[in-house]
Amino acid sequence: MAEPPAGPDPSFEERLRAARVKSGLEAAPPKNAGGLGWAERPLAMGFRVAGELVAAMLVAVAIGWSLDHWLGTTPWLLALFVVLGAAAGVLNVWRLFKPRHENGLRSGQGSGERKDH
Amino acid sequence: MAAGPSIDALGQFRLATSLGPIGAAVNFTNANLMMVLTAALVLALFGYGMRARAIIPGRTQAAAEMGYEFVARLCQDIIGDGWKPFFPFVFTLFFFILFGNLVGLFPYFFAFTSHIAVTAALAVIVFGLSIIVGLVKHKLHFFTYFMPAGAPKLLAPVLVPIEILTFLSRPVSLSIRLFANIVAGHVLWEVFAGFMLIVAAALGVIGIAAGVIPLAINVVLVGFELLVAGLQAYVFAVLTCLYLHDAVHLH
Amino acid sequence: MIPFLRRLASWSLAAWLALAPAMALAQEESGGMPQFQFSNELTTSQVVWMVLIFLVLYLLLARWALPQVSSVLEERARRIAADLDAAKAAKAEADAAVAELTAATRNARAEAQAEIAAASRSAREAAAGQTAALNERLEAELREAETRIDAARAAAMGALREVANETARAMIERLTGHTPAPETLAAALDHALSTAKG
């Protein structure tokens, strides 16, 4: 029990205040668990970009192909949807890199997605 | 390569029924067994690990609390207001995937996240939930989501399909990302391990010495795979929160 | 660590890209990746089971495990908040006590100072009074002594004048044979005495 010498002790006051702030309102720092550390890895980013492009294209091709089969318009809707799918993929990628907004979370999409890898 | 070791990188993903005839009768697969194990581990950590309910936590309890607060902060930060109802779901999702990835890293265990059907089902659950939440919360107003704010009305015929495609591509990219990452790691492992055996079998003593190289690569890959396991579970949870945020707040 | 990981990552990606086509080719015979064998009923049955397991896990976590964690965390937060409040109150109390003590000390010191000042003033006054009396007495004695000295000097001067008068007259009589006029002698003596005295 090594008590610090009595008298005005600014460090005690500071520590007390810090402890109160900490337990009072947990203003969580936005940097959670190194997620941002990984975010800067170019390879991970490359995977994300490729994934977005491929996913959008897959969806577009699937829709276009099935619509073609349903309506018997082969291959026109498929061609249209390939173009749309490419645009959607680019849009996804653009949102991935779009700079953050106010609270870093505007329109959910792009800005926040930078949080993950 | 008739006899001797060969590289069968994809055999590890083959499904089979487990639990003997009972499992076979109800098509309970080895993947499902791993899911049960995963669920049991999660429950062990967060149920049994918290049994002490100590003010000053022990090691297990501290780990459980850390996991709880990690996911809670994630939900709070990304979903924003109204995050509480979704917290158990995101929590379950995150730890189901994380522990599933980790369990899958053990030799002879099955990585169920390496199956596109599994990841796609998870992604569809997330996707469906976000749509339902959006519709319940905003009714038909939800569909304004597909028209970017401030864009000229004239471009709507082009923009709306693109936005819908973007929206629909979410579960696809979500499931492909997890699936591809896990498969890539496991295939690499298998390839190098098989390579090691082939080299050792073909070149004798020199081969055994040379086989150390793929072995060393695999050892390094263990660390890499641990990273991927955590990262992909995290990404899945983050994107889930993001989609829920969009559904709750409509941008 | 990170650059190393990055290198490893890009390297493994390259390996993956190089191996993937070869493997796809190799798997042609054995039926491709098991993940894409959607005709296999196990592929779909595992999903059904997964939904079930996931649901059970969700319910158990949401109803049982997580409330446990949150109750512990809340309890701890409450305890810590209470402790911190107590600490703050104790600190305020201690600060007040210190302030009181300081004030008391200051008062006591001021009182003591005043007392000391009063005592030293009265002592100084007494000393001054004594000094004045002493001075007065000494002055009086001095004055008395001066008058006595003056008298003594006057007497001495008177005696000296008589002796000088006698002596001068006797000397003049002896030298000149006639007695000098007493006025002349007196004047000469006065003159001589006044110059000698000066």
XYZ file of C-alpha atoms in Angstrom:
566
model
C 0.000 0.000 0.000
C 2.466 2.614 -1.092
C 0.249 5.632 -0.789
C 1.534 8.677 -2.678
C 2.418 11.607 -0.436
C -0.566 13.667 0.586
C -1.168 17.117 -0.785
C -2.264 18.482 -4.112
C -1.723 15.646 -6.578
C -2.639 16.665 -10.121
C -1.885 13.220 -11.499
C -4.513 11.643 -9.279
C -7.073 14.138 -10.444
C -6.199 13.529 -14.049
C -6.389 9.786 -13.660
C -9.718 10.055 -11.903
C -11.134 12.224 -14.654
C -9.787 9.930 -17.358
C -11.334 6.946 -15.644
C -14.672 8.724 -15.397
C -14.617 9.685 -19.059
C -13.722 6.151 -20.000
C -16.580 4.573 -18.130
C -18.941 7.467 -18.523
C -19.598 7.484 -22.236
C -17.592 5.015 -24.209
C -16.881 7.239 -27.179
C -15.595 4.335 -29.192
C -12.630 5.278 -31.321
C -13.429 4.526 -34.945
C -10.254 2.559 -35.478
C -11.538 -0.852 -34.490
C -9.229 -3.788 -34.162
C -6.842 -3.090 -36.975
C -9.443 -3.265 -39.696
C -7.967 -0.179 -41.256
C -4.486 -1.607 -41.091
C -5.499 -4.327 -43.457
C -7.541 -1.951 -45.541
C -4.412 -0.501 -47.056
C -3.141 -3.806 -48.347
C -3.144 -3.509 -52.109
C -3.699 -7.202 -52.641
C -6.778 -7.266 -50.444
C -8.028 -4.225 -52.298
C -7.373 -5.949 -55.591
C -9.372 -8.963 -54.452
C -12.228 -6.677 -53.515
C -12.200 -4.909 -56.861
C -12.093 -8.163 -58.768
C -14.846 -9.583 -56.592
C -17.110 -6.606 -57.169
C -16.602 -6.663 -60.920
C -17.115 -10.402 -61.193
C -20.144 -10.395 -58.922
C -21.924 -7.634 -60.811
C -21.138 -9.308 -64.110
C -22.351 -12.688 -62.848
C -25.649 -11.243 -61.740
C -26.066 -9.356 -64.986
C -25.281 -12.384 -67.137
C -27.610 -14.569 -65.099
C -30.473 -12.121 -65.429
C -29.835 -11.415 -69.091
C -29.517 -15.060 -69.987
C -32.661 -16.130 -68.182
C -34.650 -13.221 -69.549
C -33.481 -14.148 -73.031
C -34.613 -17.702 -72.515
C -37.916 -16.631 -71.107
C -38.700 -14.068 -73.756
C -36.893 -15.747 -76.605
C -34.819 -12.678 -77.393
C -31.438 -14.421 -77.456
C -28.896 -12.826 -77.413
C -29.991 -9.220 -77.156
C -30.924 -8.905 -73.488
C -27.789 -10.771 -72.518
C -25.725 -8.242 -74.436
C -27.592 -5.364 -72.809
C -27.166 -6.798 -69.363
C -23.464 -7.409 -69.892
C -23.081 -3.704 -70.512
C -25.213 -2.858 -67.488
C -23.309 -5.360 -65.393
C -20.009 -3.795 -66.361
C -21.381 -0.398 -65.396
C -22.667 -1.744 -62.082
C -19.290 -3.327 -61.368
C -17.523 -0.064 -62.102
C -20.019 1.739 -59.894
C -19.310 -0.695 -57.083
C -15.584 -0.176 -57.468
C -16.021 3.564 -57.607
C -17.974 3.457 -54.351
C -15.217 1.350 -52.887
C -12.706 4.114 -53.440
C -14.962 7.100 -52.989
C -13.622 9.414 -50.295
C -15.315 9.304 -46.926
C -18.203 11.574 -46.108
C -19.004 13.452 -42.940
C -19.294 10.640 -40.445
C -17.530 8.215 -42.685
C -20.768 6.399 -43.297
C -22.903 8.430 -45.580
C -24.899 6.422 -48.087
C -23.518 3.337 -46.401
C -22.090 1.983 -49.571
C -18.666 3.074 -50.660
C -17.444 5.188 -47.798
C -18.177 2.671 -45.117
C -16.985 -0.165 -47.241
C -13.516 1.250 -47.059
C -13.594 0.146 -43.484
C -13.358 -3.455 -44.384
C -10.389 -4.733 -46.246
C 1.316 -40.806 -62.146
C -0.338 -44.142 -61.680
C 0.660 -45.031 -58.167
C 2.184 -43.063 -55.324
C 1.206 -39.666 -54.012
C -0.527 -37.198 -56.255
C -2.085 -33.818 -55.838
C -5.798 -34.008 -55.188
C -6.355 -30.431 -54.107
C -10.112 -30.551 -54.306
C -10.810 -33.845 -52.576
C -10.830 -32.037 -49.273
C -13.987 -30.233 -50.299
C -15.907 -33.384 -51.089
C -19.066 -33.790 -49.121
C -20.000 -37.036 -47.427
C -22.613 -38.022 -44.931
C -21.448 -38.309 -41.375
C -22.690 -39.875 -38.168
C -23.036 -43.268 -39.840
C -26.419 -44.555 -41.012
C -28.392 -41.955 -39.071
C -26.563 -39.124 -40.789
C -26.913 -40.878 -44.118
C -30.656 -41.204 -43.622
C -31.131 -37.455 -43.171
C -28.222 -36.341 -45.394
C -26.331 -34.889 -42.471
C -22.939 -34.077 -44.015
C -19.427 -33.720 -42.680
C -19.866 -29.976 -43.212
C -22.894 -30.013 -40.932
C -20.901 -31.869 -38.307
C -18.331 -29.086 -38.415
C -21.117 -26.522 -38.121
C -22.374 -28.237 -35.001
C -18.844 -28.275 -33.626
C -18.471 -24.598 -34.480
C -21.757 -23.720 -32.814
C -20.746 -25.750 -29.773
C -17.437 -23.890 -29.565
C -19.139 -20.522 -29.840
C -21.621 -21.481 -27.160
C -18.823 -22.856 -25.012
C -16.974 -19.561 -25.169
C -19.933 -17.252 -24.668
C -22.144 -19.427 -22.527
C -19.938 -21.659 -20.486
C -17.029 -19.180 -20.507
C -19.230 -16.546 -18.897
C -20.570 -18.820 -16.158
C -18.444 -17.161 -13.486
C -20.070 -13.788 -14.232
C -17.125 -12.281 -12.435
C -16.628 -8.577 -12.030
C -12.944 -9.199 -12.533
C -12.933 -11.613 -15.473
C -10.804 -14.679 -15.868
C -9.064 -15.425 -19.110
C -11.964 -17.094 -20.897
C -14.445 -14.561 -19.683
C -12.189 -11.714 -20.790
C -11.979 -13.263 -24.260
C -15.754 -13.639 -24.408
C -16.270 -10.053 -23.311
C -13.739 -8.833 -25.829
C -15.582 -10.635 -28.618
C -18.877 -9.227 -27.420
C -17.590 -5.669 -27.300
C -15.809 -5.991 -30.624
C -19.011 -6.927 -32.432
C -21.074 -4.460 -30.426
C -18.760 -1.629 -31.439
C -18.880 -2.786 -35.042
C -22.676 -2.657 -35.031
C -22.723 0.658 -33.225
C -20.240 2.240 -35.613
C -21.641 0.977 -38.868
C -25.359 0.367 -38.392
C -25.657 3.475 -36.248
C -28.902 4.278 -34.469
C -31.150 1.301 -34.000
C -28.300 -1.211 -34.026
C -29.443 -3.142 -30.983
C -31.990 -5.512 -32.580
C -29.434 -6.624 -35.152
C -26.594 -7.192 -32.747
C -27.348 -10.862 -31.936
C -27.659 -11.637 -35.625
C -24.371 -9.984 -36.594
C -22.766 -11.577 -33.584
C -23.960 -15.058 -34.525
C -22.921 -14.530 -38.115
C -19.463 -13.239 -37.264
C -18.603 -15.956 -34.797
C -20.181 -18.716 -36.860
C -17.993 -17.762 -39.813
C -14.893 -16.999 -37.753
C -14.990 -20.246 -35.794
C -15.982 -22.147 -38.933
C -12.945 -20.764 -40.742
C -10.682 -21.586 -37.823
C -12.059 -25.077 -37.313
C -11.571 -25.685 -41.016
C -7.858 -24.994 -40.644
C -7.306 -28.146 -38.590
C -6.102 -31.194 -40.484
C -8.858 -33.694 -41.278
C -11.481 -31.122 -40.372
C -13.836 -29.759 -42.964
C -13.985 -26.068 -43.833
C -17.688 -25.511 -44.475
C -17.060 -21.911 -45.511
C -15.257 -23.324 -48.548
C -18.610 -24.265 -50.040
C -20.230 -21.657 -52.232
C -23.642 -23.048 -51.355
C -22.981 -22.364 -47.675
C -21.570 -18.881 -48.137
C -24.298 -18.059 -50.624
C -26.949 -19.190 -48.152
C -25.420 -16.978 -45.474
C -25.243 -14.066 -47.910
C -28.852 -14.638 -48.941
C -29.912 -14.619 -45.296
C -28.170 -11.271 -44.861
C -29.539 -9.949 -48.135
C -33.079 -11.091 -47.361
C -32.923 -9.664 -43.892
C -31.761 -6.290 -45.206
C -34.592 -6.202 -47.735
C -37.194 -7.190 -45.158
C -35.899 -4.620 -42.694
C -35.913 -1.967 -45.410
C -39.452 -2.794 -46.506
C -40.813 -2.995 -42.969
C -39.175 0.230 -41.964
C -39.767 2.326 -45.064
C -42.598 0.494 -46.833
C -42.531 1.245 -50.560
C -40.353 4.237 -49.928
C -37.561 1.669 -49.757
C -37.459 1.519 -53.553
C -36.221 5.095 -53.781
C -32.977 3.477 -52.795
C -32.503 2.505 -56.421
C -32.649 6.060 -57.695
C -29.504 7.959 -56.746
C -30.410 11.244 -55.090
C -29.809 14.292 -57.242
C -29.443 12.390 -60.500
C -31.399 13.708 -63.481
C -34.745 11.938 -63.947
C -33.935 11.432 -67.598
C -31.190 9.001 -66.732
C -33.451 6.880 -64.537
C -33.973 4.129 -67.132
C -30.226 3.609 -67.171
C -29.396 4.291 -63.549
C -32.124 2.244 -61.928
C -31.166 -1.037 -63.626
C -27.539 -0.386 -62.764
C -28.411 0.333 -59.163
C -30.542 -2.789 -58.993
C -27.696 -4.829 -60.425
C -25.354 -3.276 -57.891
C -27.779 -4.157 -55.166
C -28.235 -7.705 -56.410
C -24.518 -8.202 -56.757
C -24.099 -7.694 -53.023
C -24.870 -11.223 -51.897
C -22.921 -12.578 -54.844
C -19.753 -10.693 -54.058
C -20.272 -11.369 -50.363
C -20.466 -15.112 -50.850
C -17.802 -15.341 -53.559
C -15.315 -13.408 -51.472
C -15.568 -15.688 -48.470
C -15.718 -18.841 -50.553
C -12.775 -17.896 -52.782
C -10.541 -16.851 -49.929
C -11.081 -20.030 -47.973
C -10.810 -22.285 -51.015
C -7.632 -20.573 -52.225
C -5.885 -21.096 -48.912
C -6.924 -24.705 -48.566
C -6.011 -25.543 -52.147
C -2.601 -23.962 -51.732
C -2.012 -26.013 -48.632
C -3.018 -29.205 -50.325
C -0.950 -28.422 -53.398
C 2.212 -27.775 -51.444
C 1.669 -30.753 -49.190
C 1.095 -33.014 -52.200
C 4.095 -31.463 -53.913
C 6.209 -32.264 -50.881
C 5.149 -35.919 -50.954
C 5.718 -36.216 -54.690
C 9.183 -34.704 -54.440
C 10.071 -36.924 -51.508
C 8.806 -40.040 -53.243
C 10.430 -39.287 -56.583
C 13.871 -38.087 -55.550
C 14.674 -40.215 -52.507
C 16.990 -38.689 -49.950
C 17.480 -35.512 -51.960
C 13.738 -35.339 -52.345
C 13.180 -35.504 -48.622
C 15.626 -32.634 -48.209
C 13.975 -30.684 -51.006
C 10.545 -31.422 -49.543
C 11.421 -29.132 -46.672
C 10.776 -26.156 -48.918
C 7.059 -26.774 -49.575
C 6.732 -27.769 -45.940
C 8.173 -24.431 -44.865
C 5.835 -22.653 -47.238
C 2.902 -24.448 -45.665
C 4.046 -23.460 -42.187
C 4.119 -19.828 -43.289
C 0.729 -20.296 -44.909
C -0.705 -21.323 -41.553
C -0.168 -17.804 -40.295
C -1.545 -16.372 -43.485
C -4.617 -18.565 -43.291
C -5.268 -17.514 -39.705
C -5.200 -13.939 -40.908
C -7.559 -14.704 -43.767
C -9.924 -16.603 -41.464
C -10.264 -13.612 -39.167
C -10.280 -11.043 -41.942
C -12.996 -12.708 -43.990
C -15.267 -13.175 -40.999
C -14.699 -9.515 -40.176
C -15.422 -8.405 -43.734
C -18.592 -10.464 -43.824
C -19.769 -8.904 -40.564
C -18.816 -5.394 -41.677
C -20.674 -5.692 -44.956
C -23.671 -7.180 -43.173
C -23.719 -4.168 -40.873
C -23.349 -1.890 -43.869
C -26.309 -3.421 -45.686
C -28.377 -3.272 -42.530
C -27.363 0.360 -42.155
C -28.607 1.062 -45.654
C -31.852 -0.771 -44.947
C -32.423 1.080 -41.675
C -31.375 4.533 -42.797
C -31.806 4.451 -46.597
C -28.439 6.189 -47.120
C 5.698 -8.057 -40.727
C 3.245 -6.310 -43.030
C 5.546 -6.013 -46.058
C 6.379 -9.645 -45.585
C 2.720 -10.590 -45.509
C 2.082 -8.481 -48.540
C 4.840 -10.195 -50.445
C 3.564 -13.551 -49.313
C 0.065 -12.606 -50.308
C 0.938 -11.476 -53.807
C 3.132 -14.477 -54.218
C 0.432 -16.870 -53.172
C -1.992 -15.080 -55.450
C 0.402 -15.591 -58.331
C 0.718 -19.249 -57.424
C -3.030 -19.576 -57.193
C -3.526 -17.931 -60.567
C -0.918 -20.159 -62.143
C -2.287 -23.306 -60.577
C -5.967 -22.680 -61.010
C -6.224 -23.467 -64.769
C -4.039 -26.532 -64.384
C -6.185 -27.756 -61.570
C -9.385 -27.005 -63.382
C -8.007 -29.126 -66.216
C -7.038 -31.889 -63.842
C -10.449 -31.886 -62.273
C -12.275 -32.187 -65.567
C -12.135 -35.939 -65.286
C -13.129 -36.158 -61.648
C -16.070 -33.839 -62.123
C -14.809 -30.361 -61.204
C -14.902 -28.733 -57.817
C -17.183 -30.492 -55.352
C -18.562 -27.072 -54.473
C -20.151 -26.753 -57.886
C -21.748 -30.176 -57.992
C -25.191 -28.848 -57.410
C -26.705 -32.108 -58.580
C -25.260 -33.690 -55.465
C -28.090 -33.667 -52.968
C -25.596 -33.289 -50.117
C -24.737 -29.825 -51.438
C -28.275 -28.662 -50.809
C -28.937 -30.742 -47.725
C -25.939 -29.198 -45.957
C -27.485 -25.794 -46.536
C -30.774 -26.885 -45.016
C -28.968 -28.264 -42.008
C -26.883 -25.124 -41.804
C -29.956 -22.932 -41.657
C -31.234 -25.094 -38.825
C -27.937 -25.033 -36.934
C -27.559 -21.320 -37.513
C -31.051 -20.687 -36.221
C -30.442 -22.748 -33.094
C -27.131 -21.013 -32.517
C -28.768 -17.625 -33.011
C -31.542 -18.402 -30.548
C -29.187 -19.790 -27.932
C -26.867 -16.829 -28.269
C -29.599 -14.219 -28.338
C -31.662 -15.702 -25.509
C -29.048 -17.203 -23.259
C -25.380 -16.379 -23.845
C -25.418 -12.744 -24.903
C -27.737 -11.456 -22.150
C -25.341 -13.112 -19.733
C -22.408 -11.200 -21.198
C -24.258 -7.926 -21.356
C -25.497 -8.258 -17.772
C -21.948 -8.814 -16.571
C -20.691 -5.861 -18.591
C -23.482 -3.625 -17.324
C -22.916 -4.709 -13.764
C -19.235 -3.932 -14.107
C -19.910 -0.572 -15.723
C -22.290 0.273 -12.908
C -19.801 -0.818 -10.286
C -17.014 1.178 -11.863
C -19.232 4.234 -12.205
C -20.231 3.950 -8.557
C -16.631 3.525 -7.501
C -15.591 6.507 -9.541
C -18.393 8.578 -8.046
C -17.256 7.524 -4.602
C -13.707 8.399 -5.513
C -14.814 11.796 -6.745
C -16.795 12.439 -3.575
C -13.896 11.347 -1.419
C -11.601 13.594 -3.392
C -13.931 16.549 -2.939
C -14.139 15.819 0.788
C -10.404 15.585 1.066
C -10.003 18.812 -0.867
C -12.436 20.551 1.493
C -10.585 19.221 4.516
C -7.309 20.424 3.113
C -8.791 23.853 2.429
C -10.159 24.033 5.967
C -6.836 23.059 7.416
C -5.046 25.624 5.306
C -7.458 28.334 6.413
C -7.080 27.393 10.060
C -3.332 27.438 9.775
C -3.429 30.821 8.127
C -5.655 32.250 10.856
C -3.482 30.899 13.605
C -0.417 32.276 11.979
C -2.005 35.719 11.582
C -3.066 35.753 15.222
C 0.366 34.775 16.413
C 1.867 37.448 14.208
C -0.380 40.098 15.694
C 0.453 39.011 19.222
C 4.136 39.092 18.538
C 3.852 42.528 17.027
C 1.923 43.861 20.029
C 4.404 42.416 22.490
C 7.368 43.807 20.670
C 5.683 47.214 20.389
C 5.020 47.422 24.101
C 8.533 46.261 24.852
C 9.880 48.897 22.572
C 7.759 51.556 24.228
C 8.936 50.543 27.704
C 12.510 50.614 26.553
C 12.031 54.056 25.025
C 10.533 55.384 28.258
C 13.416 54.114 30.310
C 15.897 55.566 27.887
C 14.208 58.965 28.049
C 14.271 58.984 31.884
C 17.860 57.972 31.921
C 18.728 60.641 29.397
C 16.948 63.238 31.470
C 18.799 62.239 34.591
C 22.104 62.270 32.819
C 21.327 65.635 31.292
C 20.538 67.087 34.685
C 23.683 65.675 36.151
C 25.632 67.048 33.253
C 24.143 70.469 33.686
C 24.894 70.431 37.384
C 28.409 69.379 36.756
C 28.831 72.124 34.175
C 27.629 74.788 36.610
C 30.009 73.426 39.195
C 32.831 73.537 36.764
C 31.913 77.086 35.766
C 31.882 78.153 39.382
C 35.132 76.451 40.002
C 36.630 78.106 36.970
C 35.335 81.517 37.979
C 36.754 81.047 41.434
C 39.983 79.868 39.963
C 40.085 82.822 37.611
C 39.364 85.206 40.461
C 42.154 83.692 42.511
C 44.476 83.797 39.536
C 43.740 87.477 38.977
C 44.528 88.264 42.571
C 47.753 86.349 42.498
C 48.687 87.934 39.182
C 47.846 91.363 40.526
C 49.972 90.820 43.595
C 52.792 89.325 41.628
C 52.746 92.008 38.984
C 52.693 94.774 41.525
C 55.478 93.229 43.495
C 57.533 92.670 40.359
C 56.975 96.218 39.138
C 57.846 97.634 42.596
C 60.990 95.576 42.727
C 61.986 96.517 39.197
C 60.978 100.162 39.042
C 60.794 101.054 42.708
C 57.459 102.780 42.551
C 54.073 101.462 42.990
C 51.992 101.323 39.766
C 48.631 102.835 39.609
C 46.111 100.094 40.475
C 43.844 101.019 37.445
C 46.667 100.671 34.936
C 47.684 97.365 36.442
C 44.160 96.100 36.412
C 43.722 97.055 32.738
C 46.976 95.431 31.734
C 46.066 92.300 33.649
C 42.610 92.195 32.058
C 44.196 92.441 28.652
C 46.762 89.757 29.391
C 44.231 87.410 30.918
C 41.796 87.797 28.079
C 44.483 86.976 25.503
C 45.771 84.085 27.580
C 42.355 82.707 28.110
C 41.496 82.801 24.395
